[in-house]
């Protein structure tokens, strides 16, 4: 009666659905051309084992047309995954604001299903697609009963019930698909498992099920016996809300090869995650310490963007020894410890976006992976030094994008003889004066974009001559003849590679001729710039503080024979005495004139900073030679029972005055009784501005910077930012709060602010949602009241 009533109530929906099913599962005899879902074709070589063909999406009767994503699966069962590696990867956030991690997303390993749950395999009785039909729990049961009259359900090998409105796992319905091998239940709402629905609390006996897709199902946990009746090889649970899993959940899955637990949303309602690994403000996933112990066949483990509870990190020691592909990207990892690498066979490892890990690095951190690790991604993790690279002799790809590296040393790369690709972009690396890549004979690609390289030295050119591809864009390089020679014909030698250009074949003289030794020459003919744009490769004239086109510099337009083939005098050749004297005088006069010009230009451009430097020196003298009663304007601040006169010293520009008075002041002093120090209200009349700033900072418990583009254009605000950093270091305090009123473009962000944003917790003012603004004040109150207590 219930099924009949369902059909009567939903006949207008079911008739078209059944018609579609007839077209899908019973294709006509002329084998009409199947539609292509994506741009990626099936993998080329067919697997040797036909039974695994559908798992890997590589042809045969289960031919799949791809879901529009690159397929990272191995061509044959047991072979290496086809994860692409590039030293020049963009590395930006591409998925809903989440950082981009090495192992990609689940879409790269599910070629047989699209993002919206539709099957991409060849139509036929082996494939049943019930996705995106808005079916309820009873609706699926009734529809499958109707379909069973049209096709034998035991022949269905591919089944998708994704993107419906299920609240219970359809276990009774799944029993009818005894031979199903690939099953997608993604995009449903399995939020609760209760004793009242016991038959839905575990999967039915499906002995041939190998791949289960339960992504984005609003799961908060799973029953302990959920997988008891299946023997999976690939399990996808990403984009759920799992906060805990039973200790024995994976015991039946001893044959599991691939586990995806990435992108778990464990945020509390209305709160944002704070990127500080030492502040446990947001709950993460809680895992039992032995949860991975049963997975003895596991090869692939993805925990990307899944924050773990602190005690849950101990669970990583139970990862079995066969694992080769691991992503701990953005999991809040607090330190590098040995139990992370119990599996000494790890070949690809991603520990990016774990701010704070760098503090625990030492020369033996990766010793356990010395014989296996080939690919390491360590992006945006505040890495400062590279002595931990020494043991990694098998390393082929190293990505250190977005760290705080400043200097490179030859010893760090001495053992990396197999290194092929190196990404050092978005660091603070300066020029080097020794060849650091002499032993990396296999190195072919280096990315040095957006660093602090000012000059090109001879040793750098030697290192570059060994490469086949490189990037230098975004550096402020000084105009010089070497740089001109480096770029002279670059616009006229485009290669067949899109976006790449060939550096001129002109050899550069890098040695001296003496004692019969022939001059050394090097060639950059084979090197390609992958990122060439004219605006990215302008050079800087530091005298005029202007960027120039290096190809138009007249001073360096020397005939090629004169520069390249000219004889360089040897050390033993005599020169006339008067010529030497004239040369010496010319050099001394040139140096003196250059010094005077540079001094004058420096005084002109930096007079404001020089003036306030002397003011700071004056205040240092005041702090040293005057007693407290003369120094502090408000003597009540000297009393022990009133060490701080203000709770917060607020630094802001006049353009942001209305926000401070209309929003900040009422919500702080009017709601939480937090006493603010504002310059226009609390500075003492009759005293200098500098004295007022220093005195009020010292009498304030916290310092708050209201950062905007107007803030960065204000000399006083810039001064207060530098002074705040100086005072915090001097007094060993750590109470600095950054409030961002708007996004600051990278080109406008000074070095001091960039450093503070990477090392201090900051909070951004939401402009669109009232609820987000309420959360903003809640978080700010909590931080200030904690500091006050």
PDB file of C-alpha atoms in Angstrom, residues 525-770:
ATOM      1  CA  UNK A 525      70.907  29.203 -24.704  1.00  0.00           C
ATOM      2  CA  UNK A 526      68.949  26.188 -23.493  1.00  0.00           C
ATOM      3  CA  UNK A 527      67.299  27.937 -20.530  1.00  0.00           C
ATOM      4  CA  UNK A 528      63.644  28.965 -20.695  1.00  0.00           C
ATOM      5  CA  UNK A 529      61.823  31.588 -18.653  1.00  0.00           C
ATOM      6  CA  UNK A 530      58.406  30.132 -17.913  1.00  0.00           C
ATOM      7  CA  UNK A 531      56.972  33.411 -16.557  1.00  0.00           C
ATOM      8  CA  UNK A 532      58.281  36.110 -18.876  1.00  0.00           C
ATOM      9  CA  UNK A 533      56.295  39.345 -18.990  1.00  0.00           C
ATOM     10  CA  UNK A 534      57.930  42.682 -19.693  1.00  0.00           C
ATOM     11  CA  UNK A 535      56.531  44.283 -16.539  1.00  0.00           C
ATOM     12  CA  UNK A 536      57.865  41.406 -14.408  1.00  0.00           C
ATOM     13  CA  UNK A 537      61.418  41.736 -15.736  1.00  0.00           C
ATOM     14  CA  UNK A 538      62.020  45.470 -15.558  1.00  0.00           C
ATOM     15  CA  UNK A 539      65.194  46.478 -13.740  1.00  0.00           C
ATOM     16  CA  UNK A 540      65.573  49.085 -11.005  1.00  0.00           C
ATOM     17  CA  UNK A 541      67.777  52.160 -11.151  1.00  0.00           C
ATOM     18  CA  UNK A 542      68.272  52.781  -7.446  1.00  0.00           C
ATOM     19  CA  UNK A 543      69.775  56.212  -8.022  1.00  0.00           C
ATOM     20  CA  UNK A 544      66.654  57.592  -9.680  1.00  0.00           C
ATOM     21  CA  UNK A 545      64.355  55.099  -7.948  1.00  0.00           C
ATOM     22  CA  UNK A 546      62.795  54.193 -11.305  1.00  0.00           C
ATOM     23  CA  UNK A 547      62.058  50.946 -13.098  1.00  0.00           C
ATOM     24  CA  UNK A 548      63.520  50.737 -16.601  1.00  0.00           C
ATOM     25  CA  UNK A 549      63.363  48.396 -19.567  1.00  0.00           C
ATOM     26  CA  UNK A 550      66.772  46.656 -19.493  1.00  0.00           C
ATOM     27  CA  UNK A 551      66.692  46.084 -23.247  1.00  0.00           C
ATOM     28  CA  UNK A 552      66.721  49.834 -23.875  1.00  0.00           C
ATOM     29  CA  UNK A 553      69.713  50.763 -21.699  1.00  0.00           C
ATOM     30  CA  UNK A 554      72.140  52.626 -23.987  1.00  0.00           C
ATOM     31  CA  UNK A 555      75.122  52.272 -21.665  1.00  0.00           C
ATOM     32  CA  UNK A 556      75.170  48.526 -22.199  1.00  0.00           C
ATOM     33  CA  UNK A 557      74.713  48.494 -25.985  1.00  0.00           C
ATOM     34  CA  UNK A 558      78.298  47.320 -26.636  1.00  0.00           C
ATOM     35  CA  UNK A 559      79.290  45.427 -29.788  1.00  0.00           C
ATOM     36  CA  UNK A 560      79.158  41.710 -29.121  1.00  0.00           C
ATOM     37  CA  UNK A 561      82.744  41.026 -30.164  1.00  0.00           C
ATOM     38  CA  UNK A 562      84.003  43.754 -27.861  1.00  0.00           C
ATOM     39  CA  UNK A 563      82.221  42.310 -24.811  1.00  0.00           C
ATOM     40  CA  UNK A 564      82.258  38.598 -25.468  1.00  0.00           C
ATOM     41  CA  UNK A 565      85.556  37.961 -27.196  1.00  0.00           C
ATOM     42  CA  UNK A 566      87.661  40.716 -25.675  1.00  0.00           C
ATOM     43  CA  UNK A 567      90.926  39.741 -24.031  1.00  0.00           C
ATOM     44  CA  UNK A 568      90.927  40.164 -20.270  1.00  0.00           C
ATOM     45  CA  UNK A 569      94.375  41.176 -19.035  1.00  0.00           C
ATOM     46  CA  UNK A 570      96.113  38.502 -17.007  1.00  0.00           C
ATOM     47  CA  UNK A 571      97.447  39.097 -13.547  1.00  0.00           C
ATOM     48  CA  UNK A 572     101.090  39.102 -14.749  1.00  0.00           C
ATOM     49  CA  UNK A 573     100.748  41.624 -17.584  1.00  0.00           C
ATOM     50  CA  UNK A 574     102.448  45.022 -17.051  1.00  0.00           C
ATOM     51  CA  UNK A 575     100.640  48.325 -17.488  1.00  0.00           C
ATOM     52  CA  UNK A 576     102.137  51.822 -17.769  1.00  0.00           C
ATOM     53  CA  UNK A 577     102.468  53.508 -14.373  1.00  0.00           C
ATOM     54  CA  UNK A 578     100.652  56.640 -15.430  1.00  0.00           C
ATOM     55  CA  UNK A 579      97.702  54.601 -16.733  1.00  0.00           C
ATOM     56  CA  UNK A 580      97.412  52.927 -13.336  1.00  0.00           C
ATOM     57  CA  UNK A 581      97.553  56.285 -11.565  1.00  0.00           C
ATOM     58  CA  UNK A 582      94.903  57.784 -13.816  1.00  0.00           C
ATOM     59  CA  UNK A 583      92.698  54.762 -13.259  1.00  0.00           C
ATOM     60  CA  UNK A 584      93.102  55.019  -9.485  1.00  0.00           C
ATOM     61  CA  UNK A 585      92.235  58.737  -9.476  1.00  0.00           C
ATOM     62  CA  UNK A 586      89.227  58.127 -11.696  1.00  0.00           C
ATOM     63  CA  UNK A 587      87.980  55.386  -9.379  1.00  0.00           C
ATOM     64  CA  UNK A 588      88.416  57.499  -6.232  1.00  0.00           C
ATOM     65  CA  UNK A 589      86.668  60.510  -7.752  1.00  0.00           C
ATOM     66  CA  UNK A 590      83.841  58.338  -9.068  1.00  0.00           C
ATOM     67  CA  UNK A 591      83.369  56.714  -5.681  1.00  0.00           C
ATOM     68  CA  UNK A 592      83.328  60.073  -3.896  1.00  0.00           C
ATOM     69  CA  UNK A 593      80.868  61.636  -6.332  1.00  0.00           C
ATOM     70  CA  UNK A 594      78.627  58.561  -6.212  1.00  0.00           C
ATOM     71  CA  UNK A 595      78.707  58.602  -2.416  1.00  0.00           C
ATOM     72  CA  UNK A 596      77.701  62.266  -2.282  1.00  0.00           C
ATOM     73  CA  UNK A 597      74.875  61.725  -4.797  1.00  0.00           C
ATOM     74  CA  UNK A 598      73.544  58.705  -2.969  1.00  0.00           C
ATOM     75  CA  UNK A 599      73.785  60.524   0.366  1.00  0.00           C
ATOM     76  CA  UNK A 600      71.856  63.512  -1.000  1.00  0.00           C
ATOM     77  CA  UNK A 601      69.175  61.311  -2.557  1.00  0.00           C
ATOM     78  CA  UNK A 602      68.894  59.308   0.656  1.00  0.00           C
ATOM     79  CA  UNK A 603      68.485  62.437   2.772  1.00  0.00           C
ATOM     80  CA  UNK A 604      65.848  63.778   0.379  1.00  0.00           C
ATOM     81  CA  UNK A 605      63.740  60.606   0.249  1.00  0.00           C
ATOM     82  CA  UNK A 606      64.170  59.447   3.839  1.00  0.00           C
ATOM     83  CA  UNK A 607      64.276  62.762   5.700  1.00  0.00           C
ATOM     84  CA  UNK A 608      61.041  61.941   7.542  1.00  0.00           C
ATOM     85  CA  UNK A 609      62.459  58.633   8.796  1.00  0.00           C
ATOM     86  CA  UNK A 610      65.781  60.225   9.744  1.00  0.00           C
ATOM     87  CA  UNK A 611      63.961  62.923  11.716  1.00  0.00           C
ATOM     88  CA  UNK A 612      62.005  60.374  13.679  1.00  0.00           C
ATOM     89  CA  UNK A 613      65.056  58.213  14.194  1.00  0.00           C
ATOM     90  CA  UNK A 614      66.602  61.074  16.151  1.00  0.00           C
ATOM     91  CA  UNK A 615      63.326  61.514  18.005  1.00  0.00           C
ATOM     92  CA  UNK A 616      63.474  57.862  19.003  1.00  0.00           C
ATOM     93  CA  UNK A 617      67.074  58.358  20.116  1.00  0.00           C
ATOM     94  CA  UNK A 618      65.951  61.346  22.176  1.00  0.00           C
ATOM     95  CA  UNK A 619      63.258  59.263  23.830  1.00  0.00           C
ATOM     96  CA  UNK A 620      65.761  56.523  24.583  1.00  0.00           C
ATOM     97  CA  UNK A 621      67.818  59.152  26.375  1.00  0.00           C
ATOM     98  CA  UNK A 622      64.722  60.282  28.256  1.00  0.00           C
ATOM     99  CA  UNK A 623      64.009  56.698  29.290  1.00  0.00           C
ATOM    100  CA  UNK A 624      67.586  56.235  30.451  1.00  0.00           C
ATOM    101  CA  UNK A 625      68.312  59.454  32.345  1.00  0.00           C
ATOM    102  CA  UNK A 626      64.999  60.650  33.716  1.00  0.00           C
ATOM    103  CA  UNK A 627      63.072  59.099  36.539  1.00  0.00           C
ATOM    104  CA  UNK A 628      59.551  57.743  36.176  1.00  0.00           C
ATOM    105  CA  UNK A 629      57.839  60.791  37.630  1.00  0.00           C
ATOM    106  CA  UNK A 630      59.305  63.028  34.938  1.00  0.00           C
ATOM    107  CA  UNK A 631      58.711  60.552  32.152  1.00  0.00           C
ATOM    108  CA  UNK A 632      55.071  59.568  32.522  1.00  0.00           C
ATOM    109  CA  UNK A 633      52.468  62.207  31.905  1.00  0.00           C
ATOM    110  CA  UNK A 634      49.911  60.456  34.120  1.00  0.00           C
ATOM    111  CA  UNK A 635      51.611  59.638  37.434  1.00  0.00           C
ATOM    112  CA  UNK A 636      48.766  57.345  38.472  1.00  0.00           C
ATOM    113  CA  UNK A 637      50.140  54.890  35.910  1.00  0.00           C
ATOM    114  CA  UNK A 638      53.209  54.459  38.155  1.00  0.00           C
ATOM    115  CA  UNK A 639      51.258  52.923  41.035  1.00  0.00           C
ATOM    116  CA  UNK A 640      51.691  49.183  41.422  1.00  0.00           C
ATOM    117  CA  UNK A 641      47.996  48.668  41.779  1.00  0.00           C
ATOM    118  CA  UNK A 642      47.407  50.497  38.480  1.00  0.00           C
ATOM    119  CA  UNK A 643      50.207  49.265  36.211  1.00  0.00           C
ATOM    120  CA  UNK A 644      48.126  49.842  33.092  1.00  0.00           C
ATOM    121  CA  UNK A 645      46.023  52.957  32.694  1.00  0.00           C
ATOM    122  CA  UNK A 646      44.445  51.775  29.439  1.00  0.00           C
ATOM    123  CA  UNK A 647      43.406  48.358  28.188  1.00  0.00           C
ATOM    124  CA  UNK A 648      44.114  49.042  24.517  1.00  0.00           C
ATOM    125  CA  UNK A 649      46.169  51.644  22.653  1.00  0.00           C
ATOM    126  CA  UNK A 650      44.492  52.121  19.241  1.00  0.00           C
ATOM    127  CA  UNK A 651      46.510  53.269  16.218  1.00  0.00           C
ATOM    128  CA  UNK A 652      44.423  54.367  13.211  1.00  0.00           C
ATOM    129  CA  UNK A 653      44.379  56.861  10.373  1.00  0.00           C
ATOM    130  CA  UNK A 654      42.010  59.835  10.166  1.00  0.00           C
ATOM    131  CA  UNK A 655      40.264  58.197   7.200  1.00  0.00           C
ATOM    132  CA  UNK A 656      39.149  55.381   9.537  1.00  0.00           C
ATOM    133  CA  UNK A 657      38.116  57.733  12.372  1.00  0.00           C
ATOM    134  CA  UNK A 658      34.378  57.232  11.760  1.00  0.00           C
ATOM    135  CA  UNK A 659      34.700  53.427  12.060  1.00  0.00           C
ATOM    136  CA  UNK A 660      36.626  53.753  15.316  1.00  0.00           C
ATOM    137  CA  UNK A 661      34.109  56.191  16.846  1.00  0.00           C
ATOM    138  CA  UNK A 662      30.937  54.591  15.461  1.00  0.00           C
ATOM    139  CA  UNK A 663      31.799  50.892  15.820  1.00  0.00           C
ATOM    140  CA  UNK A 664      34.898  50.177  17.899  1.00  0.00           C
ATOM    141  CA  UNK A 665      34.358  52.649  20.731  1.00  0.00           C
ATOM    142  CA  UNK A 666      30.689  51.762  21.528  1.00  0.00           C
ATOM    143  CA  UNK A 667      31.346  48.012  21.344  1.00  0.00           C
ATOM    144  CA  UNK A 668      34.422  48.176  23.563  1.00  0.00           C
ATOM    145  CA  UNK A 669      33.779  50.818  26.225  1.00  0.00           C
ATOM    146  CA  UNK A 670      30.003  50.699  26.002  1.00  0.00           C
ATOM    147  CA  UNK A 671      29.589  46.899  26.103  1.00  0.00           C
ATOM    148  CA  UNK A 672      32.649  45.277  27.666  1.00  0.00           C
ATOM    149  CA  UNK A 673      34.038  48.123  29.804  1.00  0.00           C
ATOM    150  CA  UNK A 674      37.325  47.942  27.900  1.00  0.00           C
ATOM    151  CA  UNK A 675      39.198  51.227  28.216  1.00  0.00           C
ATOM    152  CA  UNK A 676      40.576  52.489  24.885  1.00  0.00           C
ATOM    153  CA  UNK A 677      43.356  55.029  24.386  1.00  0.00           C
ATOM    154  CA  UNK A 678      42.557  57.278  21.396  1.00  0.00           C
ATOM    155  CA  UNK A 679      45.006  59.989  20.392  1.00  0.00           C
ATOM    156  CA  UNK A 680      42.367  62.653  19.817  1.00  0.00           C
ATOM    157  CA  UNK A 681      40.855  62.116  23.261  1.00  0.00           C
ATOM    158  CA  UNK A 682      43.595  60.846  25.590  1.00  0.00           C
ATOM    159  CA  UNK A 683      46.816  62.550  24.492  1.00  0.00           C
ATOM    160  CA  UNK A 684      48.001  65.144  27.060  1.00  0.00           C
ATOM    161  CA  UNK A 685      47.876  68.734  25.830  1.00  0.00           C
ATOM    162  CA  UNK A 686      51.176  70.611  25.818  1.00  0.00           C
ATOM    163  CA  UNK A 687      53.445  67.625  25.245  1.00  0.00           C
ATOM    164  CA  UNK A 688      55.027  66.420  22.015  1.00  0.00           C
ATOM    165  CA  UNK A 689      53.222  63.820  19.897  1.00  0.00           C
ATOM    166  CA  UNK A 690      56.119  61.376  20.217  1.00  0.00           C
ATOM    167  CA  UNK A 691      56.173  61.640  23.998  1.00  0.00           C
ATOM    168  CA  UNK A 692      52.411  61.091  24.100  1.00  0.00           C
ATOM    169  CA  UNK A 693      52.668  57.995  21.851  1.00  0.00           C
ATOM    170  CA  UNK A 694      55.417  56.325  23.881  1.00  0.00           C
ATOM    171  CA  UNK A 695      53.830  57.141  27.231  1.00  0.00           C
ATOM    172  CA  UNK A 696      50.389  55.885  26.196  1.00  0.00           C
ATOM    173  CA  UNK A 697      51.837  52.706  24.664  1.00  0.00           C
ATOM    174  CA  UNK A 698      53.715  51.901  27.874  1.00  0.00           C
ATOM    175  CA  UNK A 699      50.576  52.475  29.940  1.00  0.00           C
ATOM    176  CA  UNK A 700      48.382  50.265  27.708  1.00  0.00           C
ATOM    177  CA  UNK A 701      47.976  46.552  28.221  1.00  0.00           C
ATOM    178  CA  UNK A 702      47.508  45.811  24.503  1.00  0.00           C
ATOM    179  CA  UNK A 703      48.355  47.540  21.234  1.00  0.00           C
ATOM    180  CA  UNK A 704      45.809  47.501  18.395  1.00  0.00           C
ATOM    181  CA  UNK A 705      46.533  48.497  14.776  1.00  0.00           C
ATOM    182  CA  UNK A 706      43.505  49.352  12.588  1.00  0.00           C
ATOM    183  CA  UNK A 707      45.016  48.438   9.186  1.00  0.00           C
ATOM    184  CA  UNK A 708      43.697  49.799   5.897  1.00  0.00           C
ATOM    185  CA  UNK A 709      45.173  51.336   2.763  1.00  0.00           C
ATOM    186  CA  UNK A 710      44.807  54.750   4.425  1.00  0.00           C
ATOM    187  CA  UNK A 711      46.773  53.400   7.393  1.00  0.00           C
ATOM    188  CA  UNK A 712      49.649  52.429   5.085  1.00  0.00           C
ATOM    189  CA  UNK A 713      49.660  55.914   3.509  1.00  0.00           C
ATOM    190  CA  UNK A 714      49.916  57.696   6.862  1.00  0.00           C
ATOM    191  CA  UNK A 715      53.464  58.480   8.037  1.00  0.00           C
ATOM    192  CA  UNK A 716      52.338  58.627  11.668  1.00  0.00           C
ATOM    193  CA  UNK A 717      50.597  55.249  11.419  1.00  0.00           C
ATOM    194  CA  UNK A 718      53.675  53.716   9.795  1.00  0.00           C
ATOM    195  CA  UNK A 719      55.761  55.151  12.588  1.00  0.00           C
ATOM    196  CA  UNK A 720      53.413  53.804  15.263  1.00  0.00           C
ATOM    197  CA  UNK A 721      53.511  50.335  13.648  1.00  0.00           C
ATOM    198  CA  UNK A 722      57.333  50.243  13.713  1.00  0.00           C
ATOM    199  CA  UNK A 723      57.385  51.653  17.233  1.00  0.00           C
ATOM    200  CA  UNK A 724      54.830  49.076  18.429  1.00  0.00           C
ATOM    201  CA  UNK A 725      56.971  46.237  17.139  1.00  0.00           C
ATOM    202  CA  UNK A 726      60.062  47.765  18.736  1.00  0.00           C
ATOM    203  CA  UNK A 727      58.365  48.281  22.112  1.00  0.00           C
ATOM    204  CA  UNK A 728      56.987  44.731  22.178  1.00  0.00           C
ATOM    205  CA  UNK A 729      60.433  43.276  21.509  1.00  0.00           C
ATOM    206  CA  UNK A 730      62.028  45.585  24.076  1.00  0.00           C
ATOM    207  CA  UNK A 731      59.536  44.780  26.853  1.00  0.00           C
ATOM    208  CA  UNK A 732      59.120  41.096  25.827  1.00  0.00           C
ATOM    209  CA  UNK A 733      55.385  41.499  25.586  1.00  0.00           C
ATOM    210  CA  UNK A 734      53.244  39.797  22.984  1.00  0.00           C
ATOM    211  CA  UNK A 735      49.984  41.746  23.119  1.00  0.00           C
ATOM    212  CA  UNK A 736      49.549  43.049  19.581  1.00  0.00           C
ATOM    213  CA  UNK A 737      46.206  42.836  17.770  1.00  0.00           C
ATOM    214  CA  UNK A 738      45.835  43.487  14.039  1.00  0.00           C
ATOM    215  CA  UNK A 739      42.394  44.470  12.718  1.00  0.00           C
ATOM    216  CA  UNK A 740      42.113  44.486   8.893  1.00  0.00           C
ATOM    217  CA  UNK A 741      39.359  46.755   7.625  1.00  0.00           C
ATOM    218  CA  UNK A 742      40.005  45.708   4.016  1.00  0.00           C
ATOM    219  CA  UNK A 743      42.217  43.430   1.922  1.00  0.00           C
ATOM    220  CA  UNK A 744      45.710  44.846   1.400  1.00  0.00           C
ATOM    221  CA  UNK A 745      47.242  44.152  -2.060  1.00  0.00           C
ATOM    222  CA  UNK A 746      50.625  42.472  -1.880  1.00  0.00           C
ATOM    223  CA  UNK A 747      52.304  45.283  -3.800  1.00  0.00           C
ATOM    224  CA  UNK A 748      51.156  47.806  -1.187  1.00  0.00           C
ATOM    225  CA  UNK A 749      52.021  45.696   1.856  1.00  0.00           C
ATOM    226  CA  UNK A 750      55.310  46.800   3.489  1.00  0.00           C
ATOM    227  CA  UNK A 751      57.759  44.221   4.811  1.00  0.00           C
ATOM    228  CA  UNK A 752      56.993  45.023   8.457  1.00  0.00           C
ATOM    229  CA  UNK A 753      53.258  44.442   7.987  1.00  0.00           C
ATOM    230  CA  UNK A 754      53.886  41.262   5.953  1.00  0.00           C
ATOM    231  CA  UNK A 755      55.992  39.902   8.793  1.00  0.00           C
ATOM    232  CA  UNK A 756      53.381  40.821  11.409  1.00  0.00           C
ATOM    233  CA  UNK A 757      50.573  39.191   9.381  1.00  0.00           C
ATOM    234  CA  UNK A 758      52.589  35.970   9.195  1.00  0.00           C
ATOM    235  CA  UNK A 759      53.593  35.902  12.871  1.00  0.00           C
ATOM    236  CA  UNK A 760      50.608  37.474  14.662  1.00  0.00           C
ATOM    237  CA  UNK A 761      46.964  36.477  14.823  1.00  0.00           C
ATOM    238  CA  UNK A 762      44.809  38.996  12.998  1.00  0.00           C
ATOM    239  CA  UNK A 763      41.074  39.515  12.606  1.00  0.00           C
ATOM    240  CA  UNK A 764      39.261  40.910   9.571  1.00  0.00           C
ATOM    241  CA  UNK A 765      36.247  43.235   9.710  1.00  0.00           C
ATOM    242  CA  UNK A 766      33.311  41.706   7.795  1.00  0.00           C
ATOM    243  CA  UNK A 767      31.450  44.256   5.717  1.00  0.00           C
ATOM    244  CA  UNK A 768      28.517  42.264   4.342  1.00  0.00           C
ATOM    245  CA  UNK A 769      26.877  40.150   7.042  1.00  0.00           C
ATOM    246  CA  UNK A 770      25.484  41.441  10.341  1.00  0.00           C
TER     247      UNK A 770
END
